[in-house]
mmCIF file of C-alpha atoms and ligand atoms in Angstrom:
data_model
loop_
_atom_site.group_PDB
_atom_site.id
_atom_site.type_symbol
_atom_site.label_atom_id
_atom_site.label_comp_id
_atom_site.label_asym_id
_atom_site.label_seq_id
_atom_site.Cartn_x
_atom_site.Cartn_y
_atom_site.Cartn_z
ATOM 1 C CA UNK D 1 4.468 1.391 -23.423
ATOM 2 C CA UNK D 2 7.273 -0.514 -24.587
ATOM 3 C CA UNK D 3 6.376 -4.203 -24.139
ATOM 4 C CA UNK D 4 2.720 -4.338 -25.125
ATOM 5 C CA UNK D 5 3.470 -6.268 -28.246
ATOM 6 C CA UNK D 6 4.905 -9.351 -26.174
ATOM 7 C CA UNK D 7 1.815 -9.190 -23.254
ATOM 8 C CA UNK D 8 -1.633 -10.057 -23.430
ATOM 9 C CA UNK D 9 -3.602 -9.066 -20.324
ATOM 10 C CA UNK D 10 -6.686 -11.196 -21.454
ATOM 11 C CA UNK D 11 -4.856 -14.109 -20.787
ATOM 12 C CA UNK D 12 -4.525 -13.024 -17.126
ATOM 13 C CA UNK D 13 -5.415 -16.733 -15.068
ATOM 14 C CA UNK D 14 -6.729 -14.396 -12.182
ATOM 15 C CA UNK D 15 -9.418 -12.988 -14.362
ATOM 16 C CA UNK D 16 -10.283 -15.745 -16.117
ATOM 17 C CA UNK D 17 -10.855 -17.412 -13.069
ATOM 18 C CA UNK D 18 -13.279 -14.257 -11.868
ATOM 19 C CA UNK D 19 -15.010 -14.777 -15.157
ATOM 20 C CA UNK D 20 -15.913 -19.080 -13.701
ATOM 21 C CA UNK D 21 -17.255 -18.023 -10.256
ATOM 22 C CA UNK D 22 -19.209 -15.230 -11.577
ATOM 23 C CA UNK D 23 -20.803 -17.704 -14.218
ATOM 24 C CA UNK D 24 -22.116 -19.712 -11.279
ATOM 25 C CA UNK D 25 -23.577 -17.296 -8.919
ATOM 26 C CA UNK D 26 -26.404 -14.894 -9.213
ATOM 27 C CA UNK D 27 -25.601 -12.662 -5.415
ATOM 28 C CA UNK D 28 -21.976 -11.686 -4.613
ATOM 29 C CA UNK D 29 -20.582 -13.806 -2.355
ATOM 30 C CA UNK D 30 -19.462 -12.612 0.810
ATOM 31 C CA UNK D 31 -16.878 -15.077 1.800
ATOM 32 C CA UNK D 32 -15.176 -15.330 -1.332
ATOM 33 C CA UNK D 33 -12.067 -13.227 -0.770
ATOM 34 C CA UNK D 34 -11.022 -12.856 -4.608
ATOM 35 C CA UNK D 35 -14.745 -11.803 -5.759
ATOM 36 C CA UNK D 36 -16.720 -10.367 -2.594
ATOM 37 C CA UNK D 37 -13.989 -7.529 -2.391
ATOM 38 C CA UNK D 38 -15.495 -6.692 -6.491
ATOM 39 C CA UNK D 39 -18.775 -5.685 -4.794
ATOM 40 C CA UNK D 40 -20.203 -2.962 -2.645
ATOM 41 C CA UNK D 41 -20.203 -3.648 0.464
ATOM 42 C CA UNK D 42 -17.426 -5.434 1.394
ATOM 43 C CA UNK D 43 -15.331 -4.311 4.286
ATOM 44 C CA UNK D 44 -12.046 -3.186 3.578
ATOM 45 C CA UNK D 45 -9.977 -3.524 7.063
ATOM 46 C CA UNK D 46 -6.997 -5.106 6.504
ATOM 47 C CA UNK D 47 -3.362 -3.698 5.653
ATOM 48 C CA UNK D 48 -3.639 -4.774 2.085
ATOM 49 C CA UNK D 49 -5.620 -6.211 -0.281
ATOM 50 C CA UNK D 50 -5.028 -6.317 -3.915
ATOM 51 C CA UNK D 51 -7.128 -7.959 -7.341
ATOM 52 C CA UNK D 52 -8.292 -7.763 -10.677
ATOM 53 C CA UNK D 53 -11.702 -6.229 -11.798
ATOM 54 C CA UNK D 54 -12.481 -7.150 -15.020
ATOM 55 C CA UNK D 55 -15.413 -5.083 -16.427
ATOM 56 C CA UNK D 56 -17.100 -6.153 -19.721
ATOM 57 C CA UNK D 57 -19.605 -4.129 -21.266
ATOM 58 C CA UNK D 58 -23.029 -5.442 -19.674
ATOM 59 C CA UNK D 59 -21.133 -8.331 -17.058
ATOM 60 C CA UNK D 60 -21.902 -8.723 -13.710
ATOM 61 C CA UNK D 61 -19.495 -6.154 -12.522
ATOM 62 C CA UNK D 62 -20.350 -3.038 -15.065
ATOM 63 C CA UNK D 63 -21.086 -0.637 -12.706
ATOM 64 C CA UNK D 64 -19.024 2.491 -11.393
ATOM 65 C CA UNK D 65 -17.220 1.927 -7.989
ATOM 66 C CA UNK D 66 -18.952 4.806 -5.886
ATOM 67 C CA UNK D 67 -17.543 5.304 -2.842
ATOM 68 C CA UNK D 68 -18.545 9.259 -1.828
ATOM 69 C CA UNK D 69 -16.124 9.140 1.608
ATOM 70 C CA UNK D 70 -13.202 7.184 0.103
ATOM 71 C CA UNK D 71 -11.675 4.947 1.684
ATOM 72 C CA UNK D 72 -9.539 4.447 5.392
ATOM 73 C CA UNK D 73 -6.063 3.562 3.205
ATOM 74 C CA UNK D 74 -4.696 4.510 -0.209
ATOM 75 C CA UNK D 75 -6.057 2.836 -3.805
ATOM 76 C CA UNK D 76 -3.469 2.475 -6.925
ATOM 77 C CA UNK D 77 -4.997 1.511 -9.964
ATOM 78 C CA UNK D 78 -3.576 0.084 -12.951
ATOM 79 C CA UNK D 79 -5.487 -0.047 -16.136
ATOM 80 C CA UNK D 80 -4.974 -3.520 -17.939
ATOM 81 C CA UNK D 81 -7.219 -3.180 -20.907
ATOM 82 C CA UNK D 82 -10.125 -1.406 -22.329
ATOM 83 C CA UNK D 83 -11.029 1.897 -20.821
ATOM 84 C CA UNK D 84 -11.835 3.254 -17.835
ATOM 85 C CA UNK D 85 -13.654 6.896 -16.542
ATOM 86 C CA UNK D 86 -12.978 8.625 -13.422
ATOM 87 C CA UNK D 87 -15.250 10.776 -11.750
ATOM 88 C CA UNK D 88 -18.590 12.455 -14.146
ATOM 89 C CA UNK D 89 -19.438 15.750 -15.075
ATOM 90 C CA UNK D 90 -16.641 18.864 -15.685
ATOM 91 C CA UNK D 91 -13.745 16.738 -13.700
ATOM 92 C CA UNK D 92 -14.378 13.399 -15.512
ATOM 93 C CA UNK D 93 -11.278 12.027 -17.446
ATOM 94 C CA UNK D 94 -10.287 8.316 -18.824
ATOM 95 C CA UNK D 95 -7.662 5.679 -18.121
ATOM 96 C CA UNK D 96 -6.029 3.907 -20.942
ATOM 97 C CA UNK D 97 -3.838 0.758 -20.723
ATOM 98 C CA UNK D 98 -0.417 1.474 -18.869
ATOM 99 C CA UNK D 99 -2.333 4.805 -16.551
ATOM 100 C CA UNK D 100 -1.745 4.455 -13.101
ATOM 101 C CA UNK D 101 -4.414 5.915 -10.585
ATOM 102 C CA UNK D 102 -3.666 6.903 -7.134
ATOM 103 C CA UNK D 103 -6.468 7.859 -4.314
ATOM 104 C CA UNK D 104 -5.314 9.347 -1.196
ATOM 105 C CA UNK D 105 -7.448 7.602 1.678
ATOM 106 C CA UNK D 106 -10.735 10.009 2.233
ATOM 107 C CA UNK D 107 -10.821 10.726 -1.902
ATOM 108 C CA UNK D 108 -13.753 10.516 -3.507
ATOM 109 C CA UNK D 109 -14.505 7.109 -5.661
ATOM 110 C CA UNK D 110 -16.402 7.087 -8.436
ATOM 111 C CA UNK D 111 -15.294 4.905 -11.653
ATOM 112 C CA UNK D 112 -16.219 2.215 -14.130
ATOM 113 C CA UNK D 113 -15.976 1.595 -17.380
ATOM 114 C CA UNK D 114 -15.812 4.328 -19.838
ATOM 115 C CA UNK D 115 -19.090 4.442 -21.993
ATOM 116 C CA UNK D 116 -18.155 4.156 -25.185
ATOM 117 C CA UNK D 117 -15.195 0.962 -24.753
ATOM 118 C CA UNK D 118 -16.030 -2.393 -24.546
ATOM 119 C CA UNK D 119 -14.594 -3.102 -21.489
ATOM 120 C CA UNK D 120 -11.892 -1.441 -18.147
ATOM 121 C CA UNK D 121 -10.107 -4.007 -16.918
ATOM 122 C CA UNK D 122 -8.035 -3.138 -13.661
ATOM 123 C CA UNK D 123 -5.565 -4.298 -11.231
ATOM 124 C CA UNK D 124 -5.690 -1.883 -7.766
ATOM 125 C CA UNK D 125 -4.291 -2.375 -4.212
ATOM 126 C CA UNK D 126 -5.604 -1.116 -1.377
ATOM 127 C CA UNK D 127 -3.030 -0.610 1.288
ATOM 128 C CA UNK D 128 -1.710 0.902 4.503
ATOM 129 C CA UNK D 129 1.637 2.476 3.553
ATOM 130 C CA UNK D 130 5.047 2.268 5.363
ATOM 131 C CA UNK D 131 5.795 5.419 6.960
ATOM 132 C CA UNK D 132 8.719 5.729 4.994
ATOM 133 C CA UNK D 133 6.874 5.300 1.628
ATOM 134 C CA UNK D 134 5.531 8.915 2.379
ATOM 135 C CA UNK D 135 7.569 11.098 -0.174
ATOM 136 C CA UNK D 136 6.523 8.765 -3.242
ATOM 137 C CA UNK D 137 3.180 8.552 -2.405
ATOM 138 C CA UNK D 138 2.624 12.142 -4.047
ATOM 139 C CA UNK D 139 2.775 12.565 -7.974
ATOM 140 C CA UNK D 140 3.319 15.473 -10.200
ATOM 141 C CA UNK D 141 0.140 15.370 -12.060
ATOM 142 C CA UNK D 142 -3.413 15.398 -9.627
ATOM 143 C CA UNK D 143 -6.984 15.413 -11.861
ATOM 144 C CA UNK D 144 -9.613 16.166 -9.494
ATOM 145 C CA UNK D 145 -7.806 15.311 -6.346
ATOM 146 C CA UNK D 146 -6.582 11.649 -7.297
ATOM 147 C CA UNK D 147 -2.907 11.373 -9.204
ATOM 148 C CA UNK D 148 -2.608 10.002 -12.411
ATOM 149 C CA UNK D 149 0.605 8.625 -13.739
ATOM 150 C CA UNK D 150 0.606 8.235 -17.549
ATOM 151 C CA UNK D 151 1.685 5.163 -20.129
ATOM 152 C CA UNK D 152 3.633 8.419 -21.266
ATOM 153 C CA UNK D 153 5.958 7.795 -18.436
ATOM 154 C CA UNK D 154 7.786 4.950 -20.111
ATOM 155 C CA UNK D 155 7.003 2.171 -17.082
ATOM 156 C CA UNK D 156 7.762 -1.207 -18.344
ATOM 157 C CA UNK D 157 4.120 -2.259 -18.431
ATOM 158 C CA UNK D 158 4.341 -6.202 -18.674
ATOM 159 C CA UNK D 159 6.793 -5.643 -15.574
ATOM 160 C CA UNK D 160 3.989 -3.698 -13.437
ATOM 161 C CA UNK D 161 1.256 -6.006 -14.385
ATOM 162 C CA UNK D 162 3.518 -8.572 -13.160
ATOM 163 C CA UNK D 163 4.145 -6.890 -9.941
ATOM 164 C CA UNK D 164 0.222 -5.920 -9.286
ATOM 165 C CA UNK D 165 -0.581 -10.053 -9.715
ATOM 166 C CA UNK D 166 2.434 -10.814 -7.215
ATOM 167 C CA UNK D 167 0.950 -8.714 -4.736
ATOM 168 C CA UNK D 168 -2.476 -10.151 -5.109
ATOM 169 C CA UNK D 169 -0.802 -14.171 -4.887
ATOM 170 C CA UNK D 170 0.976 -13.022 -2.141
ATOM 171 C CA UNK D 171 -1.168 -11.422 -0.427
ATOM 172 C CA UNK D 172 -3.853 -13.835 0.152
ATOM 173 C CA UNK D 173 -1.559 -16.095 1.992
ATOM 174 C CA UNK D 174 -2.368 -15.802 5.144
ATOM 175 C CA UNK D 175 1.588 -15.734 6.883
ATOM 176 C CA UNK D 176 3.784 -13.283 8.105
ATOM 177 C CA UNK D 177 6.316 -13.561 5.359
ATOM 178 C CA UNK D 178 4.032 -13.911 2.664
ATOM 179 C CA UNK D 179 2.794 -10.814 3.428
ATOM 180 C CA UNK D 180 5.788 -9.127 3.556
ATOM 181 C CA UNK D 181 6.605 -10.326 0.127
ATOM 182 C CA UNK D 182 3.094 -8.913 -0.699
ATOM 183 C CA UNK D 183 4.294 -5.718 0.742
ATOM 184 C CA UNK D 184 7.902 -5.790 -0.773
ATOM 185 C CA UNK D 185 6.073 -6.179 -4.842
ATOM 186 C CA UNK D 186 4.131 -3.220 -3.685
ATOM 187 C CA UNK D 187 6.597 -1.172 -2.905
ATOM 188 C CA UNK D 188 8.828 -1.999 -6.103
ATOM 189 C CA UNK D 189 5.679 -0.268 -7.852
ATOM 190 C CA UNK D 190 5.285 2.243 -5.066
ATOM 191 C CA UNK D 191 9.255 3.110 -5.977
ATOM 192 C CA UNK D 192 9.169 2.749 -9.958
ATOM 193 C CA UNK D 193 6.033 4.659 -10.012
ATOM 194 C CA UNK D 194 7.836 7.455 -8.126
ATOM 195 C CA UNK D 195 10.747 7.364 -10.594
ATOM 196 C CA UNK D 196 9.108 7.614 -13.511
ATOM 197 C CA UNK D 197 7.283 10.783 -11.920
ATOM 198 C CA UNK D 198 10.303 12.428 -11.335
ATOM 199 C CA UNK D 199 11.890 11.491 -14.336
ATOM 200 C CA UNK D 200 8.327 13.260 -15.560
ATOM 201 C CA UNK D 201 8.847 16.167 -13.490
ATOM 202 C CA UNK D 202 12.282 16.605 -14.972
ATOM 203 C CA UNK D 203 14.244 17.268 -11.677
ATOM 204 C CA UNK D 204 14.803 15.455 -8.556
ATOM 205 C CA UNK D 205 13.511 15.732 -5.494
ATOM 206 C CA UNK D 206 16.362 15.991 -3.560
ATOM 207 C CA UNK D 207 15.662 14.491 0.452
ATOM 208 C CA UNK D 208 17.236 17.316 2.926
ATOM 209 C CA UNK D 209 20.801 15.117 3.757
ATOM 210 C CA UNK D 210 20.372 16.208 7.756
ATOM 211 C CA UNK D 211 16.744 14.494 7.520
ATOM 212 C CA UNK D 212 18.530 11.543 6.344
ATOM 213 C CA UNK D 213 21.409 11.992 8.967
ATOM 214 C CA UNK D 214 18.324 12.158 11.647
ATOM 215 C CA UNK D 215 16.305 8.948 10.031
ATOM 216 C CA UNK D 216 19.863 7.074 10.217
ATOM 217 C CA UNK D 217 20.146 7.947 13.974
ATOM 218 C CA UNK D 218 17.122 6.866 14.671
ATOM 219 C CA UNK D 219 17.030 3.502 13.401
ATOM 220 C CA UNK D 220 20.186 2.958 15.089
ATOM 221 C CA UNK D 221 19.404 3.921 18.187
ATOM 222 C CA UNK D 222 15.817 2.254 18.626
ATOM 223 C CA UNK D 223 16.828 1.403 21.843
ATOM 224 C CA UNK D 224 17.625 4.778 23.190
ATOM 225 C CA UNK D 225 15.222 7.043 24.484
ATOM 226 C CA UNK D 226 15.856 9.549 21.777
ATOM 227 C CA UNK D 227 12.763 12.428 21.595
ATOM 228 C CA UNK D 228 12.848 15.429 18.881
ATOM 229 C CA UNK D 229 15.768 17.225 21.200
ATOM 230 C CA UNK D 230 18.458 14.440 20.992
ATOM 231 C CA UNK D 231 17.773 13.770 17.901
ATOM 232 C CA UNK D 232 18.044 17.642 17.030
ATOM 233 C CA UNK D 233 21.093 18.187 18.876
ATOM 234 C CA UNK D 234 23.050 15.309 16.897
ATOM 235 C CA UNK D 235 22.272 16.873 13.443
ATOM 236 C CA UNK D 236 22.803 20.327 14.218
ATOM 237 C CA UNK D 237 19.330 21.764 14.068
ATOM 238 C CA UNK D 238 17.066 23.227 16.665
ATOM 239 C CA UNK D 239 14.100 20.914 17.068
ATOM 240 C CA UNK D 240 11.599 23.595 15.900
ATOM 241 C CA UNK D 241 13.606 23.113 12.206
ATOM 242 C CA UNK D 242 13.988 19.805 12.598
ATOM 243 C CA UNK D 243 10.097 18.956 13.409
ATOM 244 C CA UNK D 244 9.522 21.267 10.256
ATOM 245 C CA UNK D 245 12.092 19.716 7.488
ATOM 246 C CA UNK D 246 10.922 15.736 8.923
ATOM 247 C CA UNK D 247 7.161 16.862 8.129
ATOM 248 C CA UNK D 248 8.039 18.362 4.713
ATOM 249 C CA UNK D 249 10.185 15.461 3.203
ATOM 250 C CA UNK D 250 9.023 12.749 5.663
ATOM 251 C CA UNK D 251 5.170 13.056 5.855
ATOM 252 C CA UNK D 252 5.239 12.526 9.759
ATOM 253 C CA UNK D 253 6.552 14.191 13.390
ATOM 254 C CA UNK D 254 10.271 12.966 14.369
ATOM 255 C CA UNK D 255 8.077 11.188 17.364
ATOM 256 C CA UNK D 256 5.723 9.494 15.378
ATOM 257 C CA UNK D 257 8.297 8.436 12.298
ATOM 258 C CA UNK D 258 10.572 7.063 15.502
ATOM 259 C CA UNK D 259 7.592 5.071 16.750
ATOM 260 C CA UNK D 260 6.354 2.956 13.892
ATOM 261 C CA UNK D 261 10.038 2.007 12.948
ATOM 262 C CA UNK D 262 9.849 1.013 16.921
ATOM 263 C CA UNK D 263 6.978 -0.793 15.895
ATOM 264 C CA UNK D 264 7.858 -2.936 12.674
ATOM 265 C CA UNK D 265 10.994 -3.554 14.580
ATOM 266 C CA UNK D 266 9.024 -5.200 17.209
ATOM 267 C CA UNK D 267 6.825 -6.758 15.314
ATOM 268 C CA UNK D 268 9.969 -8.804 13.374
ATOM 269 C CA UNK D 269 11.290 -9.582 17.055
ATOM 270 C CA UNK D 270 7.408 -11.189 17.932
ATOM 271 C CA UNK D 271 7.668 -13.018 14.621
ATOM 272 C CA UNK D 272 10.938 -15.208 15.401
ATOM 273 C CA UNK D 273 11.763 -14.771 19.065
ATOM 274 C CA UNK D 274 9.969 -15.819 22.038
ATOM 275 C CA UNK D 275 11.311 -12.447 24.111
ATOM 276 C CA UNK D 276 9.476 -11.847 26.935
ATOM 277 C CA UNK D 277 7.463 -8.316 26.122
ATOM 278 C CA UNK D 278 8.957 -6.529 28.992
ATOM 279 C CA UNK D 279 12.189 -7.319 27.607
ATOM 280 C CA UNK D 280 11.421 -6.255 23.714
ATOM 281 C CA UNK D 281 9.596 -3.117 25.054
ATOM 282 C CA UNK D 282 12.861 -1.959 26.316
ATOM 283 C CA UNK D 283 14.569 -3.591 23.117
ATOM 284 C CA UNK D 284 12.996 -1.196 21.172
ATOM 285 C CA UNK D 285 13.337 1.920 23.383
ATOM 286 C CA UNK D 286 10.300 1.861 26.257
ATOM 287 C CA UNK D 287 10.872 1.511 29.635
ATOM 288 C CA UNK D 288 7.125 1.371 30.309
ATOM 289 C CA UNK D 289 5.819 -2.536 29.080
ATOM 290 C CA UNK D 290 2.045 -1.100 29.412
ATOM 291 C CA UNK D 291 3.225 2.376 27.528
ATOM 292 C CA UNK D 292 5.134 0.062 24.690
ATOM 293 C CA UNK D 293 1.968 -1.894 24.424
ATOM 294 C CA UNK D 294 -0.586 1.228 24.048
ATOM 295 C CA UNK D 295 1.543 2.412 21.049
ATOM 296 C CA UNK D 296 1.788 -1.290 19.281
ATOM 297 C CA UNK D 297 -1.488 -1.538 19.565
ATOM 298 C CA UNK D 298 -2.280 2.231 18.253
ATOM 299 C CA UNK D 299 -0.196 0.952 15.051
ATOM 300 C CA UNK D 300 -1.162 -2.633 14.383
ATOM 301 C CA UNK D 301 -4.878 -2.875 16.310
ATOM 302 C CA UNK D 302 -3.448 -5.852 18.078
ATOM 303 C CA UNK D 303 -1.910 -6.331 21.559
ATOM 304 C CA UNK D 304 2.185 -7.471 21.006
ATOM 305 C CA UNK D 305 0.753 -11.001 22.919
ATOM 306 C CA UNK D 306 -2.198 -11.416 20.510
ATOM 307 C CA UNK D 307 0.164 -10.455 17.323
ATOM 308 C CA UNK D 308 2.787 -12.670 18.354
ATOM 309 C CA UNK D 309 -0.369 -15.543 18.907
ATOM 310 C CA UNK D 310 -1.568 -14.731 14.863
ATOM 311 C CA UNK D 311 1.866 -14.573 13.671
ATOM 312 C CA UNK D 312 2.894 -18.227 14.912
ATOM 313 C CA UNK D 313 -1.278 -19.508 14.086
ATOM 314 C CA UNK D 314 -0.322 -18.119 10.698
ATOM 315 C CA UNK D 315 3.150 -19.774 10.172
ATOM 316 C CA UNK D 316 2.017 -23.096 11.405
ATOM 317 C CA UNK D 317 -1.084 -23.109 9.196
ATOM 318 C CA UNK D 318 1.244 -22.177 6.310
ATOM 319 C CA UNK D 319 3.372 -25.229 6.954
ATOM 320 C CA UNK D 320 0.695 -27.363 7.578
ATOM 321 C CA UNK D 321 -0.813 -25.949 4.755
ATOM 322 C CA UNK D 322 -3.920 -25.926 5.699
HETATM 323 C C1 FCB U 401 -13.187 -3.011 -5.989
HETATM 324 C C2 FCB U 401 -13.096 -2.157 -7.232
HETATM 325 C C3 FCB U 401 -11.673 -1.708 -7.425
HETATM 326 C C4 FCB U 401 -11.147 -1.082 -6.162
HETATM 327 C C5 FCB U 401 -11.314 -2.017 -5.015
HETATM 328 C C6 FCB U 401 -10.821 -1.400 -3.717
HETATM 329 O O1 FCB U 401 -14.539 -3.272 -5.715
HETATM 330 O O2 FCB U 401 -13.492 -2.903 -8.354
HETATM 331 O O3 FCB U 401 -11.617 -0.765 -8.472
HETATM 332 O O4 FCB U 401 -11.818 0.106 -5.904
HETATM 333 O O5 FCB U 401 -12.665 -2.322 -4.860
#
């Protein structure tokens, strides 16, 4: 880790501030949305949400996470200070300052502080990823099912930390753009956690150049009614081949991949226009309004009427500040 010397974790104001609510309470509070989410119990539902848990030997929070099902979206796990142990028995195995930990949604949780250390302090985000994150979201080295990325790998540590904080002060704003920021810091550590795993694997993965050509087309042509034939046809593959290399180096089916980047697209268009939806569903490539609305709402849980309502309650009470 090469700028330990010049960062001190302990003085992290996020923790600290932890450390002053738990001092006054005896229960977890449940409305408290930088301490309930430190408990069991609380409900994890929304596309991101990020903190600190600082553990000290004996605290309020020394007890290992156990979560047998996992969770509905990915975990990544940075280890601040101390020392942390995942998992008990034959595949148990500890987290040192620098380690990053990632848990595929439905993994097993089960980790706290490790016993003989003083204390684990950790940063994690839970999130919903980008369908295009797909390819990073899978490291080299897997202990017992969850990934582990290594101090080893040479990430600037006083650079992640700052990222992991970001993503927490960002994220609890309750706007559209905040959260975007939120989700841009995130995937700065999403990508520099990927590089360093390559530059661990010692070879590149290298993305298929006519999955690239198809992505490119795609994006382009929103608009178009393009299914897995067009799309085929214009980079020279039969769709069987195509639907196979887009699963291996995308993560998802041409249809599906083409339908969330119909959705974000939409979503940006909700945000800052006041298009009629019968208009934007055939901006982004539907012909159907009640069809383009099924699939926003498969994607985002919201109706494009009620997102576009949150996203302009959420702007004005960001101006307002209230
Ligand atoms: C907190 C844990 C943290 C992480 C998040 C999702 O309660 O302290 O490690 O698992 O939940």
């Amino acid at each position: 880790m090469d700028d330990h010397s010049t960062f001190d974790p302990s003085q992290d104001p996020q923790a600290q501030h932890i450390f002053r609510k738990l001092a006054f309470i005896s229960d977890p509070p449940q409305d408290d949305t930088q301490v309930a989410p430190l408990f069991p119990g609380y409900r994890f539902d929304l596309r991101l949400v990020a903190g600190i848990t600082p553990i000290e030997r004996g605290g309020q929070l020394d007890f290992f996470i156990d979560r047998p099902d996992g969770m509905k979206g990915w975990i990544i796990n940075l280890t601040v200070d101390g020392e942390g142990q995942v998992f008990d028995g034959a595949g148990a195995f500890a987290v040192k300052p620098g380690d990053l930990l990632l848990l595929p949604p439905g993994m097993r949780h089960f980790y706290g502080r490790a016993r003989g250390a003083e204390k684990w302090w950790h940063r994690w985000i839970y999130f919903q990823p980008r369908a295009f994150w797909k390819p990073w979201l899978d490291w080299e080295h897997c202990e017992s099912g969850v990934f582990v990325l290594r101090d080893s790998a040479r990430l600037r540590f006083g650079e992640l930390f700052r990222l992991f904080a970001e993503v927490e002060k960002w994220s609890v704003l309750d706007d559209n753009l905040s959260m975007d920021l939120a989700f841009n810091r995130l995937e700065q550590i999403l990508l520099s956690c990927a590089r360093a795993d390559r530059a661990v694997r010692n070879r590149t993965t290298i993305i298929d150049e006519r999955v690239l050509a198809a992505c490119t087309f795609i994006t382009d042509n929103l608009h178009k009614p393009l299914g897995v034939r067009e799309v085929s046809e214009h980079v020279c593959l039969s769709p069987s081949r195509l639907s196979h290399l887009f699963r291996k180096y995308v993560g998802a089916g041409v249809v599906q991949w083409r339908d969330a980047q119909r959705v974000q697209y939409a979503m940006q268009i909700l945000r800052i226009t006041n298009m009629p939806i019968k208009t934007l569903s055939q901006t982004v490539g539907y012909d159907d309004p009640l069809y383009f609305s099924r699939v926003f709402r498969k994607h985002t849980s919201l109706s494009p009427r009620a997102f576009r309502h949150r996203s302009l309650r959420a702007t004005q009470q960001a101006a307002t500040g209230s």
